CSV table of C-alpha atoms in Angstrom, one decimal:
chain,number,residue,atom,x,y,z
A,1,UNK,CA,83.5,-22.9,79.4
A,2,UNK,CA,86.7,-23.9,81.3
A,3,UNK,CA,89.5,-24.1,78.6
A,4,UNK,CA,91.0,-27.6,78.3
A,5,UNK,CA,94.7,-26.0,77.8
A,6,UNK,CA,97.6,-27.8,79.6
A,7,UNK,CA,97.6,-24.4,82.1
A,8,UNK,CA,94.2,-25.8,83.4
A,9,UNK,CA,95.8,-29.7,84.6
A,10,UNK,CA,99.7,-29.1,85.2
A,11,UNK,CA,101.6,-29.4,88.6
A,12,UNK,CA,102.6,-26.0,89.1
A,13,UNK,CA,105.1,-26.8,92.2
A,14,UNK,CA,108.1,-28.4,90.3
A,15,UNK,CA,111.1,-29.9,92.2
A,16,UNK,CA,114.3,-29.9,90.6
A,17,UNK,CA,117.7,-29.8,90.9
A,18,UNK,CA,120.8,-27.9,89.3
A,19,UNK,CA,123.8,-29.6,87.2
A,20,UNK,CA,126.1,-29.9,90.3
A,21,UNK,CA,123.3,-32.0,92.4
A,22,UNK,CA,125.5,-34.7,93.6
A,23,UNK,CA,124.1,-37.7,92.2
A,24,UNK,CA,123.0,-39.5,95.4
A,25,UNK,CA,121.4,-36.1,96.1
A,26,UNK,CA,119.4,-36.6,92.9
A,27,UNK,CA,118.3,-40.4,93.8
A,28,UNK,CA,117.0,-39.0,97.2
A,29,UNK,CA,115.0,-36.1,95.8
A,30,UNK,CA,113.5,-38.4,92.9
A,31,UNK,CA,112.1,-41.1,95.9
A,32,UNK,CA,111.9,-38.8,98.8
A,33,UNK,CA,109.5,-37.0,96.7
A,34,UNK,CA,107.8,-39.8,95.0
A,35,UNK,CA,108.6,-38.8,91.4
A,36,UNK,CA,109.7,-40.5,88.3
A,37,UNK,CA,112.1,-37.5,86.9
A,38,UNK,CA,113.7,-34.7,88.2
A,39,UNK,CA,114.1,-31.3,85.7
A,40,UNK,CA,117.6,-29.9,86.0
A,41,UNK,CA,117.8,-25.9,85.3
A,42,UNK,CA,120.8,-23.6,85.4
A,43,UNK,CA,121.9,-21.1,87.0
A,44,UNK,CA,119.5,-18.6,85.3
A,45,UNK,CA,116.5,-21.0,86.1
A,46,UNK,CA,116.9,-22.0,82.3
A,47,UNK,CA,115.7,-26.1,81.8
A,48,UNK,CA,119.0,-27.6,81.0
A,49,UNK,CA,117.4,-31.6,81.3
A,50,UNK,CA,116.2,-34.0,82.9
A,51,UNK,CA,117.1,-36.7,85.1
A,52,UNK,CA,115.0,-40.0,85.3
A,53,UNK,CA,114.7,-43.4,87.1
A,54,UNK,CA,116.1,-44.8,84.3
A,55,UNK,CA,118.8,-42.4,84.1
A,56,UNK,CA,120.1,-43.4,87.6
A,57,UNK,CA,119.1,-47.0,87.1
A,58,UNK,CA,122.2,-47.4,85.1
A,59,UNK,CA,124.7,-47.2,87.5
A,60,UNK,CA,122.8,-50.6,89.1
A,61,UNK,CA,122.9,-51.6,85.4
A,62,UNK,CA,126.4,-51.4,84.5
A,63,UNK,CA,128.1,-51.1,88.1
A,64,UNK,CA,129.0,-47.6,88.4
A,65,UNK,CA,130.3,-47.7,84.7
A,66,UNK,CA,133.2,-49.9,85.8
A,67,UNK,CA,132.3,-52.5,83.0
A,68,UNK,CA,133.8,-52.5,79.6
A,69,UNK,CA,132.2,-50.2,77.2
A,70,UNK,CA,129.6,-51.9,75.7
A,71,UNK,CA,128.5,-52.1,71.9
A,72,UNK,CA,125.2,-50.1,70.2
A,73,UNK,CA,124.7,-46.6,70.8
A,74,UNK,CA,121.9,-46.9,73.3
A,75,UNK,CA,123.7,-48.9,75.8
A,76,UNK,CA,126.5,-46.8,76.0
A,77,UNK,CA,124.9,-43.7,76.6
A,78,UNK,CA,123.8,-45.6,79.4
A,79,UNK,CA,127.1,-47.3,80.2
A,80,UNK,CA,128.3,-43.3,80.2
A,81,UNK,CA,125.6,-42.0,82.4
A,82,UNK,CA,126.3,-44.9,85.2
A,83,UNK,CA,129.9,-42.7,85.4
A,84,UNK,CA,128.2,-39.8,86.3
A,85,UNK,CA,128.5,-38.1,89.7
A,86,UNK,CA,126.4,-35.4,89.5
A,87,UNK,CA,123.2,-34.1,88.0
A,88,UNK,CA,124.9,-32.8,84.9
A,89,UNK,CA,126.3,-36.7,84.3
A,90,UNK,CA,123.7,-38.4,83.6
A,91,UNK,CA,120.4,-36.4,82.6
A,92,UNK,CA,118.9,-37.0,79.5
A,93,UNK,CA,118.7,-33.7,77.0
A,94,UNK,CA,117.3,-32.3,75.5
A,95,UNK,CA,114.2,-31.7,77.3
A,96,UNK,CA,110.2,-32.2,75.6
A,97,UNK,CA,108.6,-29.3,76.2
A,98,UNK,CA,105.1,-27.5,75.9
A,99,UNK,CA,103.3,-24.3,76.5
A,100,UNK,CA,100.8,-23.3,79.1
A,101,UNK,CA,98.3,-22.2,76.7
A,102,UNK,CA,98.9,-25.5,74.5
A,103,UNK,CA,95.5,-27.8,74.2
A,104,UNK,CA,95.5,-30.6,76.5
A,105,UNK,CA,94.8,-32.7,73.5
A,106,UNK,CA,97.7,-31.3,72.2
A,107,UNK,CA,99.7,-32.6,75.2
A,108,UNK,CA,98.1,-36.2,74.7
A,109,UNK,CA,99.3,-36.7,71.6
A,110,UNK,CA,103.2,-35.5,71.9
A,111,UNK,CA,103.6,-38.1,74.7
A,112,UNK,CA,102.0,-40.6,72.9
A,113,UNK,CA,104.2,-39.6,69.5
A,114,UNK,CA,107.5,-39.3,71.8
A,115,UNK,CA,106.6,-42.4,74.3
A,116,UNK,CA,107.3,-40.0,76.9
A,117,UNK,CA,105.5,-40.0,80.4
A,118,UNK,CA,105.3,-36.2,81.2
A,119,UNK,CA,106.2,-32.9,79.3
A,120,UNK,CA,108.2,-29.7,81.0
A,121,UNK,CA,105.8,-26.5,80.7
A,122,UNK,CA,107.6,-23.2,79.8
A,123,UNK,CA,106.3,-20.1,79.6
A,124,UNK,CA,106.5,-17.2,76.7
A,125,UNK,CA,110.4,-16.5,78.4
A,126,UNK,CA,111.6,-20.0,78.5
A,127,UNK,CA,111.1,-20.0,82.3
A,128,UNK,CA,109.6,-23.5,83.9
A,129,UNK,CA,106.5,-22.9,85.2
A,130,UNK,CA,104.8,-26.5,85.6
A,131,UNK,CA,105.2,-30.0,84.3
A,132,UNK,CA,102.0,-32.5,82.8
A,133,UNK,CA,102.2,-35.6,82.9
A,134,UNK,CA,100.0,-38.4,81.7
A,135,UNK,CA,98.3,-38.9,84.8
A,136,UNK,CA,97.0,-35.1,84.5
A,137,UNK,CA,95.7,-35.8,81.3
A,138,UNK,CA,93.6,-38.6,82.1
A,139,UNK,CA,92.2,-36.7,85.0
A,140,UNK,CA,90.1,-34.8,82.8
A,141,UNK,CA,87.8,-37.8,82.2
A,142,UNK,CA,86.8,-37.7,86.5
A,143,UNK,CA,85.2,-34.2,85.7
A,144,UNK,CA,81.3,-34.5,86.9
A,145,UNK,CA,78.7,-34.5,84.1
A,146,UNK,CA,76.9,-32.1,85.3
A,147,UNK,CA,80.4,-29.9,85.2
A,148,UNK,CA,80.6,-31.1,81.5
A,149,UNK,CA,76.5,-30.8,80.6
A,150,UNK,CA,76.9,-26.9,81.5
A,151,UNK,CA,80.3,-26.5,79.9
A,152,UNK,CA,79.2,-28.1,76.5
A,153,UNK,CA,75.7,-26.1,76.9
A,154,UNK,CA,77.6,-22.6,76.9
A,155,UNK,CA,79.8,-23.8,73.7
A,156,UNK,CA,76.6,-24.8,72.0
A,157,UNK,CA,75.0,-21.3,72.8
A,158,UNK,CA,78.2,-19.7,71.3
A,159,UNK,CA,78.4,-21.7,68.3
A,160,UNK,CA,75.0,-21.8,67.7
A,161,UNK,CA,73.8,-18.9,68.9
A,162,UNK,CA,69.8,-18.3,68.7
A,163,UNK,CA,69.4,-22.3,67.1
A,164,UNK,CA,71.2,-23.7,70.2
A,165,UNK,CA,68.0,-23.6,72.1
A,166,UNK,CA,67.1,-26.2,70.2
A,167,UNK,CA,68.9,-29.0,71.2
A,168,UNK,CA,68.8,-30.7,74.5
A,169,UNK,CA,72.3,-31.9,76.2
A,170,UNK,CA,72.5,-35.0,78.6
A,171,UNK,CA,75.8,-36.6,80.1
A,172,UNK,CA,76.0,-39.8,81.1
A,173,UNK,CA,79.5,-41.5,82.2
A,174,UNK,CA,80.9,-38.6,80.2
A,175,UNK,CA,78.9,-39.4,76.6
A,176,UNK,CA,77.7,-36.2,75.6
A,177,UNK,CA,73.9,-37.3,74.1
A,178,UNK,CA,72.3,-34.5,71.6
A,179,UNK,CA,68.7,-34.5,71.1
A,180,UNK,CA,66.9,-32.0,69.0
A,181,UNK,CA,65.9,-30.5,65.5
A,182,UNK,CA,68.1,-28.2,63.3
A,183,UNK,CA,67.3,-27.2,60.1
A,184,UNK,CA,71.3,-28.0,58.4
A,185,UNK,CA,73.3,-30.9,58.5
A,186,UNK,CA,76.2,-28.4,58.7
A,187,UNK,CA,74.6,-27.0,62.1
A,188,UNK,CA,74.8,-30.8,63.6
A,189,UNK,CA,78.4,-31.4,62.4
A,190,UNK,CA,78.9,-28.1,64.3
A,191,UNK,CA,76.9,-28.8,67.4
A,192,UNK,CA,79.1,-32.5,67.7
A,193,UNK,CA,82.6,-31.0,67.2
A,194,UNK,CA,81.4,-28.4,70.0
A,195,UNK,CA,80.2,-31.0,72.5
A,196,UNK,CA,83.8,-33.0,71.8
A,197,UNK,CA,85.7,-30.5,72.3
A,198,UNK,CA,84.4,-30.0,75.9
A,199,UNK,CA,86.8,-30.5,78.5
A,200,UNK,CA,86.7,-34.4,79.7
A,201,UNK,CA,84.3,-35.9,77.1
A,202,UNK,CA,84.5,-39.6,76.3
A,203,UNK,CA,82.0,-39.4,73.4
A,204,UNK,CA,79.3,-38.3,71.4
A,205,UNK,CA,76.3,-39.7,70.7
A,206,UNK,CA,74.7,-37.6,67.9
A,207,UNK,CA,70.7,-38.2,68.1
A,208,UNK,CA,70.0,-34.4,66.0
A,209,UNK,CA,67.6,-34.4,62.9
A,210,UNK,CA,68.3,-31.8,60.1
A,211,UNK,CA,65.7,-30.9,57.7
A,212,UNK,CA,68.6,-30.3,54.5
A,213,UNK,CA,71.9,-30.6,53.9
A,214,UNK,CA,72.5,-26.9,53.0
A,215,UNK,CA,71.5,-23.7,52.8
A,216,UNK,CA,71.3,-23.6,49.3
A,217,UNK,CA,68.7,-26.6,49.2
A,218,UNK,CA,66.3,-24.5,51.9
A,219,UNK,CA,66.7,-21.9,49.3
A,220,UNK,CA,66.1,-23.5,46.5
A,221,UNK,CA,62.9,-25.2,48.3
């Protein structure tokens, strides 16, 4: 079964720029490129920050920082960053990251936490290797059902083992539907957290019988 790890859906070619990017530079690359942020890495190739539309939106906002300083914290971080003339001047750190082998699910959830649109992948050494964004997350759901039918098949068969040849998979629209007769409850709670774990699944409809609740009560029978 195809792992649903952030590895498996990042961009893997990442533009970016270094702290000395002039800042016009930096407004090219971000809508020459049709991106919403920019990573900015060191010398070393080390993820210093990142630079977004909204970072270079305030130097529109606040005239190239030629206004008074302004009052709250928030708007003078961006009164500071309309100053900038480089890179180094007005990215945002420090930087959310994740790693390759993280669970996509994983991913999902840090954006939504953080209200962030994307997250910087680095590898074991710190070194960028990719970025996901939200968009690559939701392209898991376009996976075909037949790709998903034979993916949540082989977990079944590895769960299950011998007793997975007793329940039937169908997709439709991404609902994973589960037909079949098991002797434990527990074996149906295990064949529905396999099938939801598959790689682009919208749902599971559960449709299994079970003849006891444990294998103490088949024992006992």
């Amino acid at each position: 079964m195809r792992k649903s790890t952030v590895s498996s859906v990042m961009t893997t070619e990442v533009i970016t720029v270094t702290p000395r990017t002039p800042f016009k530079e930096v407004v090219a690359v971000l809508s020459g490129n049709g991106i919403a942020a920019v990573p900015v890495v060191g010398a070393r190739g080390e993820l210093v920050g990142v630079v977004s539309e909204a970072d270079v939106l305030a130097k529109q906002e606040f005239h190239a920082g030629t206004d008074a300083r302004p009052l709250g914290p928030a708007r003078r971080t961006r009164w500071s960053r309309a100053r900038g003339r480089c890179a180094a001047e007005v990215m945002s750190a420090p930087v959310l990251t994740i790693g390759p082998d993280e669970p996509v699910a994983v991913a999902a959830r840090r954006m939504a936490e953080r209200r962030v649109r994307r997250l910087f992948v680095l590898d074991a050494d710190g070194d960028l290797v990719g970025v996901v964004s939200r968009r690559d997350v939701l392209g898991t759901f376009l996976r075909p059902d037949q790709d998903i039918r034979t993916d949540a098949d082989s977990a079944l068969r590895t769960g299950l083992g011998h007793v997975a040849g007793r329940v039937t998979v169908r997709v439709r629209d991404g609902v994973v539907i589960l037909d079949g007769s098991l002797d434990l409850h527990s074996e149906a709670l295990v064949a529905r957290g396999l099938a939801r774990a598959v790689p682009g699944v919208v749902g599971v409809v559960d449709n299994l019988t079970y003849r006891a609740e444990t294998v103490t009560e088949l024992d006992a029978s």
